[in-house]
Amino acid sequence: MLDLPPLARFGDRLATGLLDVTSDPAALESEGFWAVCAAFEGGLTCARFAEVRTEPVPVPTPGKWRGPAVGDWTSSLDRAAYTTGVRRIRAHIAAGEVYQANLCRVLTAPIGPGADVDALTALLARGNPAPYAGTVRLPEHGVEIATASPELFLRRDGRTVESGPIKGTGRTEADLLEKDYAENVMIVDLVRNDLGRVCATGTVTVPDLCAVEKHPGLVHLVSTVRGELPADAGWPELLDAAFPPGSVTGAPKSSALRIIDALETAPRGPYCGGVGWVDADRGTGGLAVGIRTFWIERAADGAARLRFGTGAGITWGSDPEGEWRETELKAARLLAVASGAYEVHATGEALAT
């Protein structure tokens, strides 16, 4: 097992001194600061840390991270399989079984046994900064995740909860199609329904609908859904109502999950799950949707693999080749960060060479 101390980073918040680890969401209503990782398939890891301090993500150290070559990545679905999957989803839509379903693929590449996900975090922070970036390093518990997520899954401040579903992606705002706006509205309705299952009646609102957000190399359509938890509901009830995130499943969620299970050939794991933190003492927390996310898996013999997921929401208006290109667009910059050779310039930027 790699001898690296447990830690968690969220923005400039660094947590160290691991106290305990549990899969019980009720722990998030107890006390202390928790790092939270929820796999798409349902596994939950909650890790409580003793010390939390403000510390910026370190500047990348040349040679500390040795990622795979760009050509080393393999995909759980190749281009032919992915475009066939898009056509099958369109057939399900034509049959009235689903309105939208997210189709994803998982990319895998071998990596050195000494790879440290926190060194990758340093590169991501400069090569692809993201509002919900986070890192959880728990090698003894099989959790080594670095996310550059742009998407808010759940934010909680006391009884107020928010979700920020993303649907609609283009290189520029001009690339966004009517299909993107329609897809966003469909998922907003789904998220409203999810939060409505746990929030007090009449409190669920949509303060922002289809706002355009700019991110490195692309733009997204983002909406905001907000609600108020009743006194008898907390993190266990909230996660039960909202998980997995609606933006990476589809609508209706139950039908989309059944179709995803039939079409995808690799588990998503932390990709499309939830990654974030909970401060149980203050009643606050923030979980990102685990997109733009890398994670390391280690075998008993010490061999390690780096994984990364990418996908797209499929609707009746989807073009199979266009959806494949969207998955490529979402992955391109991040794979370059993880796979390239880097120089650290005087500005602190890490640039591919």
PDB file of C-alpha atoms in Angstrom, residues 3 5 11 35 56 156 303 337 344:
ATOM      1  CA  ASP A   3       2.565   5.224   2.166  1.00  0.00           C
ATOM      2  CA  PRO A   5      -0.936  10.337   4.748  1.00  0.00           C
ATOM      3  CA  GLY A  11     -10.362  24.970  -2.709  1.00  0.00           C
ATOM      4  CA  ALA A  35     -14.727  14.616   3.446  1.00  0.00           C
ATOM      5  CA  PRO A  56      -3.486  27.128  -1.124  1.00  0.00           C
ATOM      6  CA  ARG A 156     -26.283  23.153   2.435  1.00  0.00           C
ATOM      7  CA  ALA A 303      -0.093  -2.025 -10.209  1.00  0.00           C
ATOM      8  CA  VAL A 337      -3.137  18.159 -18.059  1.00  0.00           C
ATOM      9  CA  VAL A 344       6.276  25.603 -14.011  1.00  0.00           C
TER      10      VAL A 344
END
